[in-house]
Coordinates of C-alpha atoms in Angstrom, one line a residue:
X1 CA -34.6 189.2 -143.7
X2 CA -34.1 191.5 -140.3
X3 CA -32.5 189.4 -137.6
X4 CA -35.8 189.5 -135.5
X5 CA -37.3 187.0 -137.5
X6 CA -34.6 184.2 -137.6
X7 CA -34.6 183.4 -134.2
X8 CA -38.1 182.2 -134.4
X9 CA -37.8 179.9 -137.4
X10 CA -34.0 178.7 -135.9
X11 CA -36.3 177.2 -132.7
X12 CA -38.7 176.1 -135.4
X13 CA -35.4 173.8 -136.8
X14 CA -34.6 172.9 -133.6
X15 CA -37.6 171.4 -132.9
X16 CA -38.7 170.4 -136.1
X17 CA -35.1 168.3 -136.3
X18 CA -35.2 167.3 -132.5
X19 CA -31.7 168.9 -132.3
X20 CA -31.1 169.1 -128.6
X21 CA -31.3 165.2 -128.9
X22 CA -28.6 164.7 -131.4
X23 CA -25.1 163.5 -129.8
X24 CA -22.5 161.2 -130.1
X25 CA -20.5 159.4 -127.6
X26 CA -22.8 161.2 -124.8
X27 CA -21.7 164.3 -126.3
X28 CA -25.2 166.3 -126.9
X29 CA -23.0 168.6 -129.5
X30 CA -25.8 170.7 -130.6
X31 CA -26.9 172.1 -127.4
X32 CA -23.5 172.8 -127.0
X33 CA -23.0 174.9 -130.1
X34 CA -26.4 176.4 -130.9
X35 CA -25.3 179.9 -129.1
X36 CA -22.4 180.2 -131.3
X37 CA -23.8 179.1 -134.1
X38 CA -27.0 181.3 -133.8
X39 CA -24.2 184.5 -132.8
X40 CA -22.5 184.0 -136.0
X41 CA -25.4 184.0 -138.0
X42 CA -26.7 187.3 -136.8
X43 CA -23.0 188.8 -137.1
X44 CA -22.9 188.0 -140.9
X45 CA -26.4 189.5 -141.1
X46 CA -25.3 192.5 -139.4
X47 CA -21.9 192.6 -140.7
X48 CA -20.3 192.7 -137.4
X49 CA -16.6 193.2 -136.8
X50 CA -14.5 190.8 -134.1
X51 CA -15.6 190.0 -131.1
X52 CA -13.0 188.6 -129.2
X53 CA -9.3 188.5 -128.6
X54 CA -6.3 185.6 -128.9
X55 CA -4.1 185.4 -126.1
X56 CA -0.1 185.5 -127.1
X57 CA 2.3 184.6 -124.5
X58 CA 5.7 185.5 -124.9
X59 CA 8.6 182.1 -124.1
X60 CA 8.9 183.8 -120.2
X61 CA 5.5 184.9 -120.1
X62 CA 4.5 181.0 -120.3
X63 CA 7.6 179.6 -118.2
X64 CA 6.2 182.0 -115.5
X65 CA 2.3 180.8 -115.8
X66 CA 3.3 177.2 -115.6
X67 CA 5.6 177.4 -112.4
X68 CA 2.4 179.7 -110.9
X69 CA 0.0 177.0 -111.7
X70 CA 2.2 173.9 -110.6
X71 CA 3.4 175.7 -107.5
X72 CA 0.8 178.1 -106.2
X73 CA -2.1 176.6 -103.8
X74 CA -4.9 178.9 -105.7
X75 CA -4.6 176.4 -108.7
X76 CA -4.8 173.2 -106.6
X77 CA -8.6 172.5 -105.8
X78 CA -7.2 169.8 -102.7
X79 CA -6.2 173.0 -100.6
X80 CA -9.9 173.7 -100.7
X81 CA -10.7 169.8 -99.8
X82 CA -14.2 170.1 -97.6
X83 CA -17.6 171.1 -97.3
X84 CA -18.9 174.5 -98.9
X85 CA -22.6 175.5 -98.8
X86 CA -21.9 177.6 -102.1
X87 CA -19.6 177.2 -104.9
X88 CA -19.2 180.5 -107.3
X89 CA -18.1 179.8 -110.8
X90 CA -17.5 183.9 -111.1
X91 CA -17.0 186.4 -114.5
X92 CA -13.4 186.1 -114.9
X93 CA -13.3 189.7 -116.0
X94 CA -12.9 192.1 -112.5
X95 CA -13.5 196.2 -112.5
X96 CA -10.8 198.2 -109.9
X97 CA -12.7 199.2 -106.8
X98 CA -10.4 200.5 -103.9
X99 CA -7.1 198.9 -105.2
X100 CA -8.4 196.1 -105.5
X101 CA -10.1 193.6 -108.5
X102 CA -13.6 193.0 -107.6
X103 CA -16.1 190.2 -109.3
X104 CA -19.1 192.6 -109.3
X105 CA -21.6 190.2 -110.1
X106 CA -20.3 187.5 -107.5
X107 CA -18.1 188.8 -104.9
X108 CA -21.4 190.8 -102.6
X109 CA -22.5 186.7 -102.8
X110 CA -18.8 185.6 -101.8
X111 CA -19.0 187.9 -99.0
X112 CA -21.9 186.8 -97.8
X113 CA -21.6 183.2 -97.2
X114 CA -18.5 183.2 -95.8
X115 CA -17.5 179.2 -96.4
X116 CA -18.1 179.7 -100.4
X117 CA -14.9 179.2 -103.0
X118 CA -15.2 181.2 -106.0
X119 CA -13.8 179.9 -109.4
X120 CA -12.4 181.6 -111.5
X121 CA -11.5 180.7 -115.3
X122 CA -8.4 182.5 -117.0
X123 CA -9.3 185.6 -119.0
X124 CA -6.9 186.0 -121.7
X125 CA -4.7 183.7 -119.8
X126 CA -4.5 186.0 -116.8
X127 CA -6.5 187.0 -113.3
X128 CA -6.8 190.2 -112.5
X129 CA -5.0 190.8 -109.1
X130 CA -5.5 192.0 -106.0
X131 CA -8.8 190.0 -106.1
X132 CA -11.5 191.4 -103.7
X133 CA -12.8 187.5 -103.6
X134 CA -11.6 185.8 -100.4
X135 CA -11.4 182.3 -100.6
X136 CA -10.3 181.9 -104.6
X137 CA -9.8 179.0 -107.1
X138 CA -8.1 179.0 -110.3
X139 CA -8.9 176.9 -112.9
X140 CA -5.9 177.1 -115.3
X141 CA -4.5 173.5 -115.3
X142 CA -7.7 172.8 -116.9
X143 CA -6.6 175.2 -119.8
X144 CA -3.0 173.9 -120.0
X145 CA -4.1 170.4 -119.8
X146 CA -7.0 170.3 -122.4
X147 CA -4.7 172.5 -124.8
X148 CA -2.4 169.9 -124.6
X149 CA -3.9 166.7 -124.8
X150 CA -6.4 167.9 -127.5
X151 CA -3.3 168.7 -129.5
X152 CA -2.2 165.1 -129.2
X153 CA -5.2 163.5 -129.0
X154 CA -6.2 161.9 -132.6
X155 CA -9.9 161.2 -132.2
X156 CA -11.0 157.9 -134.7
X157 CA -14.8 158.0 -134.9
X158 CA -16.6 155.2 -137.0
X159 CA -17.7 156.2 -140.7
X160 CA -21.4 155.9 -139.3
X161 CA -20.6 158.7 -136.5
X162 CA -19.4 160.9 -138.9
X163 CA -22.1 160.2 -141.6
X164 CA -24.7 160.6 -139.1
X165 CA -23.3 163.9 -137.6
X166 CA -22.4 165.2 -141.4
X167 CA -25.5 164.0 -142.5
X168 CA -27.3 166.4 -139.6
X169 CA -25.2 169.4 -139.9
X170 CA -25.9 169.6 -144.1
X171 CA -29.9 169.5 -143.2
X172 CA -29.1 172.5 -140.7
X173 CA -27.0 174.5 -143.2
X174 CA -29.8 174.4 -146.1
X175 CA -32.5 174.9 -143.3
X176 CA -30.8 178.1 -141.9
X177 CA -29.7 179.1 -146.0
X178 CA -33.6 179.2 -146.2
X179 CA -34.3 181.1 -144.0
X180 CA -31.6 184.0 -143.5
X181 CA -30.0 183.6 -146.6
X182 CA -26.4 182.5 -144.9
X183 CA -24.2 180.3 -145.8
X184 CA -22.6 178.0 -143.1
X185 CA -20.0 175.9 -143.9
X186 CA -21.5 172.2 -142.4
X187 CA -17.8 170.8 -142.4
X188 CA -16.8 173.7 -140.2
X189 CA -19.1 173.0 -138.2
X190 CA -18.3 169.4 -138.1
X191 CA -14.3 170.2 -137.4
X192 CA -15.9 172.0 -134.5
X193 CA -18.1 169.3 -133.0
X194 CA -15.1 167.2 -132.9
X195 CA -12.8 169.4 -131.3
X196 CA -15.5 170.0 -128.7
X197 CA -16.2 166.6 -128.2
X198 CA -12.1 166.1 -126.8
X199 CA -12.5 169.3 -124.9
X200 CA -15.6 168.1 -123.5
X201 CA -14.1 164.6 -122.6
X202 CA -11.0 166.5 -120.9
X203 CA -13.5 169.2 -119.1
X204 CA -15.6 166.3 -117.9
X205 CA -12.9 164.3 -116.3
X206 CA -11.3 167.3 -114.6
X207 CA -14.5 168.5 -113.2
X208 CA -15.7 164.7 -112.2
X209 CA -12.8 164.4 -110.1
X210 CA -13.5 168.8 -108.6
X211 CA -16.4 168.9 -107.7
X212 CA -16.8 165.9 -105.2
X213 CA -13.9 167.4 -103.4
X214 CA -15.5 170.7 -102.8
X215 CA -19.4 169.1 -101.8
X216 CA -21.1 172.1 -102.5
X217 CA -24.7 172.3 -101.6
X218 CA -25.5 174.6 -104.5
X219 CA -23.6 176.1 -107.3
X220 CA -23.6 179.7 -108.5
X221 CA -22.7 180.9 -112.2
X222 CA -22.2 183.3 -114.7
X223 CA -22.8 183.2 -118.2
X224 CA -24.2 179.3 -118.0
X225 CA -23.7 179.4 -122.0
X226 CA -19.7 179.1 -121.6
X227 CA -18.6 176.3 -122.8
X228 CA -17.0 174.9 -119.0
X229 CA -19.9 176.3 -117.5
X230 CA -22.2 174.1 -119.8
X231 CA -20.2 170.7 -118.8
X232 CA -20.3 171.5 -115.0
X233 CA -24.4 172.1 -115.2
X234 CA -24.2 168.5 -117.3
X235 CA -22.2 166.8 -113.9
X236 CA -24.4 168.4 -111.8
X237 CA -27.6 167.6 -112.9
X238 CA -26.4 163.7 -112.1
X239 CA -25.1 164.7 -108.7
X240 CA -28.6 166.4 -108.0
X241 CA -26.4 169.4 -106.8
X242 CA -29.0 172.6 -107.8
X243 CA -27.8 175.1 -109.9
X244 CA -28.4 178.7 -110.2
X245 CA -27.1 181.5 -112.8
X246 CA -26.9 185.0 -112.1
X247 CA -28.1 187.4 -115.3
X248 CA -24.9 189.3 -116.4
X249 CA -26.6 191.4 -119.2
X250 CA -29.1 191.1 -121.7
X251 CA -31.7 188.2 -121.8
X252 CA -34.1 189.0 -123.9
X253 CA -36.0 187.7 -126.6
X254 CA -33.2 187.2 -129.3
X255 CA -30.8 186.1 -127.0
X256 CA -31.0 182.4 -128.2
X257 CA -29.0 181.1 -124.9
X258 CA -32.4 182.0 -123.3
X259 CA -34.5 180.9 -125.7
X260 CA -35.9 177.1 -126.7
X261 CA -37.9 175.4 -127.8
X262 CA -40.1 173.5 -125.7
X263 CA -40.9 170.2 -126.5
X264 CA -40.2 166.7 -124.7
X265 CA -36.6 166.0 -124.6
X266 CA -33.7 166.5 -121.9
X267 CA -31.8 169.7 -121.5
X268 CA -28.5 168.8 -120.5
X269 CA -26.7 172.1 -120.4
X270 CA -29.4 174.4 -118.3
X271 CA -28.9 175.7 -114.9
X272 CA -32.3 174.8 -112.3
X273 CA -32.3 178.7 -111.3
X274 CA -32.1 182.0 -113.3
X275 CA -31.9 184.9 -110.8
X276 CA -33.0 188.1 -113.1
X277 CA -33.1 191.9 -112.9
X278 CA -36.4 192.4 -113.2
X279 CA -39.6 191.0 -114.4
X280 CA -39.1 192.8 -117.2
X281 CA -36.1 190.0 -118.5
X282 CA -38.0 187.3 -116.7
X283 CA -40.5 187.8 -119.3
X284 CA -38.9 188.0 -122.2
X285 CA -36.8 184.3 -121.7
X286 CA -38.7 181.1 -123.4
X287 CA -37.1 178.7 -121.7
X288 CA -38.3 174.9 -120.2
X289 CA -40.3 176.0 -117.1
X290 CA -40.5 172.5 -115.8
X291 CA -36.4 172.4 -116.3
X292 CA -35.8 176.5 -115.3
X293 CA -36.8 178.2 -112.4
X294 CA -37.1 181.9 -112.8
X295 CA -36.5 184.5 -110.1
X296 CA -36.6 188.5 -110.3
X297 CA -34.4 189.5 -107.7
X298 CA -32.5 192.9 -109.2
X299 CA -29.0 193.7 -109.7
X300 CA -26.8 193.9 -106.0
X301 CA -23.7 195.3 -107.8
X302 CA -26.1 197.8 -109.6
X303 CA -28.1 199.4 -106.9
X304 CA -24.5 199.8 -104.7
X305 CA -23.1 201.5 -107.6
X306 CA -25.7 203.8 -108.0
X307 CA -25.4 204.8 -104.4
X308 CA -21.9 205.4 -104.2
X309 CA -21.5 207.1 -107.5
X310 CA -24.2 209.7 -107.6
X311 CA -24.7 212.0 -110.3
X312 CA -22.3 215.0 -110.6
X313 CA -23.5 218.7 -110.4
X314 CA -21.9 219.6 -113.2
X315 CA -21.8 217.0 -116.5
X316 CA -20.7 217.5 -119.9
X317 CA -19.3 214.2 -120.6
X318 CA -20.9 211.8 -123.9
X319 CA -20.1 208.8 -122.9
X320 CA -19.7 205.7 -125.9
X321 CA -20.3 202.2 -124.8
X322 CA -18.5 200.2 -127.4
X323 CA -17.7 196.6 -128.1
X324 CA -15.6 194.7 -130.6
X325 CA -18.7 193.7 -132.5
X326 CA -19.7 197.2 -133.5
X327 CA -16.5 199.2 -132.4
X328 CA -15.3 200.5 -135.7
X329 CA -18.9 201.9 -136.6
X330 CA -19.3 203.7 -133.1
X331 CA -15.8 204.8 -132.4
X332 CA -15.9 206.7 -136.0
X333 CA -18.9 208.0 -134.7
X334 CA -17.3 209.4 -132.0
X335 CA -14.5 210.9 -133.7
X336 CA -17.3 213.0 -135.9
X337 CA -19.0 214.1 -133.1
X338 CA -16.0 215.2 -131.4
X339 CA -15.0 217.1 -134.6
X340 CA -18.8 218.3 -134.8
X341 CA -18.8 219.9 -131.0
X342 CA -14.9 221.6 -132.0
X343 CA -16.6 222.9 -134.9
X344 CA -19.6 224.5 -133.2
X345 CA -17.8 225.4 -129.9
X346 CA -19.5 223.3 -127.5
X347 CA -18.2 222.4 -124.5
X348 CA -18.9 218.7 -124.4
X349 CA -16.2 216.1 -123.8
X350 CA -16.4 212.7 -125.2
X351 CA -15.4 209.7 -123.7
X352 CA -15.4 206.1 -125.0
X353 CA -15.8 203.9 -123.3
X354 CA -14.1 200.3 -124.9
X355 CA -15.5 196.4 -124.1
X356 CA -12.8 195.0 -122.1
X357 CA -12.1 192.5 -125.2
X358 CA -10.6 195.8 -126.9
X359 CA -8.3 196.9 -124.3
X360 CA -5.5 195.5 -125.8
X361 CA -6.2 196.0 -129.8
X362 CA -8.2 199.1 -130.1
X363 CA -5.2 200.8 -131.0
X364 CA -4.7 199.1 -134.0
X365 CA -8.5 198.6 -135.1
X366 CA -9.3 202.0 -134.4
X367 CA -6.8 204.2 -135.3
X368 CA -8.5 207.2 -135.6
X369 CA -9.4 207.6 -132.3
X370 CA -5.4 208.5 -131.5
X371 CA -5.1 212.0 -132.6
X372 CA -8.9 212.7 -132.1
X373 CA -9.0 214.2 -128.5
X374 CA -11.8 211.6 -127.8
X375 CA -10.4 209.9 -123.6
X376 CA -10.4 206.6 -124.3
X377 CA -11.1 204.2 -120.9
X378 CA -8.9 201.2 -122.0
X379 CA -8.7 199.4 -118.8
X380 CA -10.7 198.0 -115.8
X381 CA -9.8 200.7 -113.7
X382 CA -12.5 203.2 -113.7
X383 CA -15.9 202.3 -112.5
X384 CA -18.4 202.9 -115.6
X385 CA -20.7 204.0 -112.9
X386 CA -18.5 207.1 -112.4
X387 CA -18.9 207.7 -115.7
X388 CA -21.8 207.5 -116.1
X389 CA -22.2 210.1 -112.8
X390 CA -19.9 212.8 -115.0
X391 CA -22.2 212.4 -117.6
X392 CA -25.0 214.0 -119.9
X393 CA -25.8 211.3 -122.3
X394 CA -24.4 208.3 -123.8
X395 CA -24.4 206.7 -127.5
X396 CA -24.2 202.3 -128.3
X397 CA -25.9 200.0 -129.8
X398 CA -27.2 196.9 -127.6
X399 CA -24.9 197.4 -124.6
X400 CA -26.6 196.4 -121.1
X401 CA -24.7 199.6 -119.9
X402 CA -27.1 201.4 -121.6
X403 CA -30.4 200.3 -119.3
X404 CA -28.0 200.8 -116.9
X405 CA -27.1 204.5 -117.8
X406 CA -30.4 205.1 -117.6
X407 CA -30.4 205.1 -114.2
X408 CA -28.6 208.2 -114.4
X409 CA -30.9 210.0 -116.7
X410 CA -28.9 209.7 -119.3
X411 CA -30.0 211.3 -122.4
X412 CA -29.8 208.0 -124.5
X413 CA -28.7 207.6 -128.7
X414 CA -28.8 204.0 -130.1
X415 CA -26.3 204.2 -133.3
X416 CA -28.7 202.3 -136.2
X417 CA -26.7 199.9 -137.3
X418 CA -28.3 196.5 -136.2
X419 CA -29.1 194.4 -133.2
X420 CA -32.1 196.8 -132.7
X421 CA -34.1 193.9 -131.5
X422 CA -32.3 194.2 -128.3
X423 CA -33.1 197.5 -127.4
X424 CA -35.9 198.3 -129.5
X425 CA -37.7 198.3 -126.2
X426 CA -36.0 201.6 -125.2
X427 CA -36.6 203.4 -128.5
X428 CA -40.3 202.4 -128.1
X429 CA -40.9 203.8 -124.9
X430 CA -38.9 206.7 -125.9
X431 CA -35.9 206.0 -123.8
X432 CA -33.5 206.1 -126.6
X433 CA -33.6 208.0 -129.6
X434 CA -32.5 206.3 -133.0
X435 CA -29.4 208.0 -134.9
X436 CA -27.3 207.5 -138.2
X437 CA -25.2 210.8 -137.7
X438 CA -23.2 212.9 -135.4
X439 CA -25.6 215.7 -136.8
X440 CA -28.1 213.4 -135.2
X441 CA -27.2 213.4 -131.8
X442 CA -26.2 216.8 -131.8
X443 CA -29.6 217.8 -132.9
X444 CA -31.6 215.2 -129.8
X445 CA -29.2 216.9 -127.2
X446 CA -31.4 219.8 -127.6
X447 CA -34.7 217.3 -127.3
X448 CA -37.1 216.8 -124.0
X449 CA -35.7 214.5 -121.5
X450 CA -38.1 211.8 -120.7
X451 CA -39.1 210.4 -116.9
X452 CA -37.2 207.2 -116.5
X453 CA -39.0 204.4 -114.2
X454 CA -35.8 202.7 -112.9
X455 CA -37.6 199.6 -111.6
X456 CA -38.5 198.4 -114.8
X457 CA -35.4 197.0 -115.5
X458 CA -34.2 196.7 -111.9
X459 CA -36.0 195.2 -109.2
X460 CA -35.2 197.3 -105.9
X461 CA -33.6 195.9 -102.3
X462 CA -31.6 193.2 -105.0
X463 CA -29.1 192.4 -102.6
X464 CA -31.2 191.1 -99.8
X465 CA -33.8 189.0 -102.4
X466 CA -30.9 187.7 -104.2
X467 CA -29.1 186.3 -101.2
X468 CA -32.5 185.4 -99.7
X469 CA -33.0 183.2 -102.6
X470 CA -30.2 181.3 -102.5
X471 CA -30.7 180.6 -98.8
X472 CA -33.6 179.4 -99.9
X473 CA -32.4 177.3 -102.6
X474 CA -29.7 175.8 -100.1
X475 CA -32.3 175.1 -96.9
X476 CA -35.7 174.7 -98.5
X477 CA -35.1 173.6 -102.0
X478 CA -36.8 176.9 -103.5
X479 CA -39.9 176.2 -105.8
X480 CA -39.7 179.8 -107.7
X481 CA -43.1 178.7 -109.5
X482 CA -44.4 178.7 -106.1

């Protein structure tokens, strides 16, 4: 069955089996792994590759993060001890603007209010520095500690817990074997729900004991679906401290973070504000309206970009948008068309373009992008946007750097091999053309371009509504419904 279809019967269960009310302890465990449970779902029905990296530290590498964390003031919230009309939890991953590591989707807030704190959780167990952000916070002893207490901590649940969560998790597995014909393993699941439940106990207590320190009047988020993210909106929502989540990419309608079902129960996890792109994403999220405010406000980060990197006389550049979910597929995709363009004496370079989660591995999952003559951009260092400015076209598969290329008039290719939901929009409205081959996208470089209405997917002056809406949300208590 395509992918399309399962979201809609997977809100049917939910509702049907009144999931988001099932916990444990206070521990609403479903609501917690829905996301990751819907993901993997659609990555066995796609047969997606991995996603995601593990983090090794050499014996020095660790010695050295421990003394940092115990010693430096950035990982000790009391050096922060007052007031603060916004606290930023930011994306911990940071592009290289100037010589320095900026937070595009946070940092033109941070700059703004100029008695915020920013956040920031590990990535990969490291922060990017220099940091553009100002007045910073690192959350690592949260890591250190929860990794080692959960480690030691043997959780003893009554035989009726476990029965009743088992019991729950079996109905699940036969209800989603129905309907997309995928196994799940309903004690893997179960292994997971506990060792959630101590991570969520540690998280809790660490936050309980931050946030009251700080006295934020509103908080500001990325990615509200991450797991610390999700206990912070649960603390919040009894502190009556308003929440608001910036969109980092794309929200649409199979994207089951922003997707419900509505029906009378209590959404723990759920921020009170989504600030969008456009109308456009606003209108493809089912969520809670009475729970989640919506907001079009645009993309600050994008429409600066666009303005200081403006498109090149001369392009030749096909640029690849990858990630680790589809990187093999694309990035032999790129290797044939670079042979292709050699063959037929075409002076087109190629240049992809890897997820950050495949900086440090691509070598070894893709091989055969060594010897090609394809650049590979394997760090933070180079502004997409620039890339994008040098070039004629670009080639992925549901990548929100592909709406975003648009903006350059990028002649667009979207590599058939899943996740079409996502960007079947763009196909439709003959943004994108639909490929299987190298031969294929050599053949629709020679096709019409088509006019590209950039607003809509990006609402225009997005800096001034978005920090116009959080003033609001601070002084007036916003009513976006109003």
């Amino acid at each position: 069955m395509p992918s399309n279809h399962i979201i809609e019967d997977y809100i049917k269960m939910e509702k049907e089996l009144d999931l988001y009310s099932k916990s444990f302890r206070g521990f609403y465990y479903w609501q917690y792994i829905r996301e990751e449970t819907y993901t993997s779902i659609i990555s066995k029905i796609n047969n997606d590759g991995v996603s995601f990296n593990k983090t090794h530290f050499n014996s020095l590498e660790l010695f050295k993060n421990i003394a940092r964390i115990i010693f430096s003031k950035k990982y000790s919230i009391k050096n922060y001890k007052g007031s603060k009309s916004v606290l930023i939890f930011c994306h911990p991953r940071r592009i290289l603007e100037n010589g320095k590591y900026v937070s595009q989707y946070t940092d033109p807030i941070a700059n703004i209010f100029d008695d915020s704190l920013t956040c920031e959780h590990p990535n990969e167990g490291c922060h990017y520095v220099p940091c553009e952000t100002k007045n910073i916070f690192y959350t690592d002893r949260l890591f250190y500690i929860r990794s080692i207490i959960s480690k030691l901590w043997r959780l003893k649940l009554t035989d009726s817990e476990i029965g009743d969560i088992r019991d729950t998790l079996y109905i699940i597995s036969k209800r989603i074997k129905n309907f997309s014909n995928v196994v799940i393993n309903p004690d893997s699941i179960l292994s997971k729900v506990f060792h959630l439940y101590k991570y969520y106990v540690i998280t809790k207590k660490y936050f309980k004991n931050m946030l009251p320190i700080v006295k934020a009047k509103v908080i500001i988020e990325v990615v509200y679906y991450r797991f610390e993210n999700m206990v912070v909106n649960e603390l919040l929502h009894e502190m009556k401290v308003p929440i608001i989540e910036l969109q980092h990419g794309l929200t649409g309608r199979y994207h089951v973070a922003y997707n419900w079902a509505i029906y009378d129960c209590e959404y723990k996890i759920l921020p009170d504000y989504i600030l969008c792109f456009s109308d456009f994403w606003k209108n493809q999220m089912r969520l809670p309206l009475k729970t989640v405010k919506v907001l079009s406000t645009g993309f600050p980060y994008y429409e600066e970009s666009i303005r200081k990197y403006p498109t090149c006389e001369k392009r030749n550049a096909i640029i690849f948008i990858s990630s680790g979910t589809i990187g093999e597929k694309l990035s032999r995709l790129a290797v044939s068309l670079q042979n292709l363009l050699i063959k037929a004496k075409v002076n087109y370079s190629i240049v992809y373009k890897l997820h950050p989660g495949e900086y440090s591995t691509w070598q070894e999952s893709y091989p055969w992008l060594l010897e090609s003559g394809v650049m590979v951009v394997d760090n933070a260092d180079v502004s997409i946007y620039k890339l994008f400015s040098k070039s004629i076209a670009q080639v992925g598969v549901y990548s929100t750097a592909l709406f975003e290329g648009l903006g350059y008039n990028l002649k667009t290719f979207i590599l058939n091999i899943g996740h079409l939901e996502h960007v079947q929009v763009l196909i439709d409205s003959r943004y994108a053309i639909l490929v299987n081959s190298a031969e294929d996208i050599m053949f629709g470089m020679d096709s019409d371009s088509i006019d590209y209405d950039t607003n809509l997917f990006w609402k225009e002056n997005a800096k001034e509504s978005t920090i116009n809406a959080i003033r609001n949300i601070v002084n007036l208590g916003f009513d976006c419904n109003a």
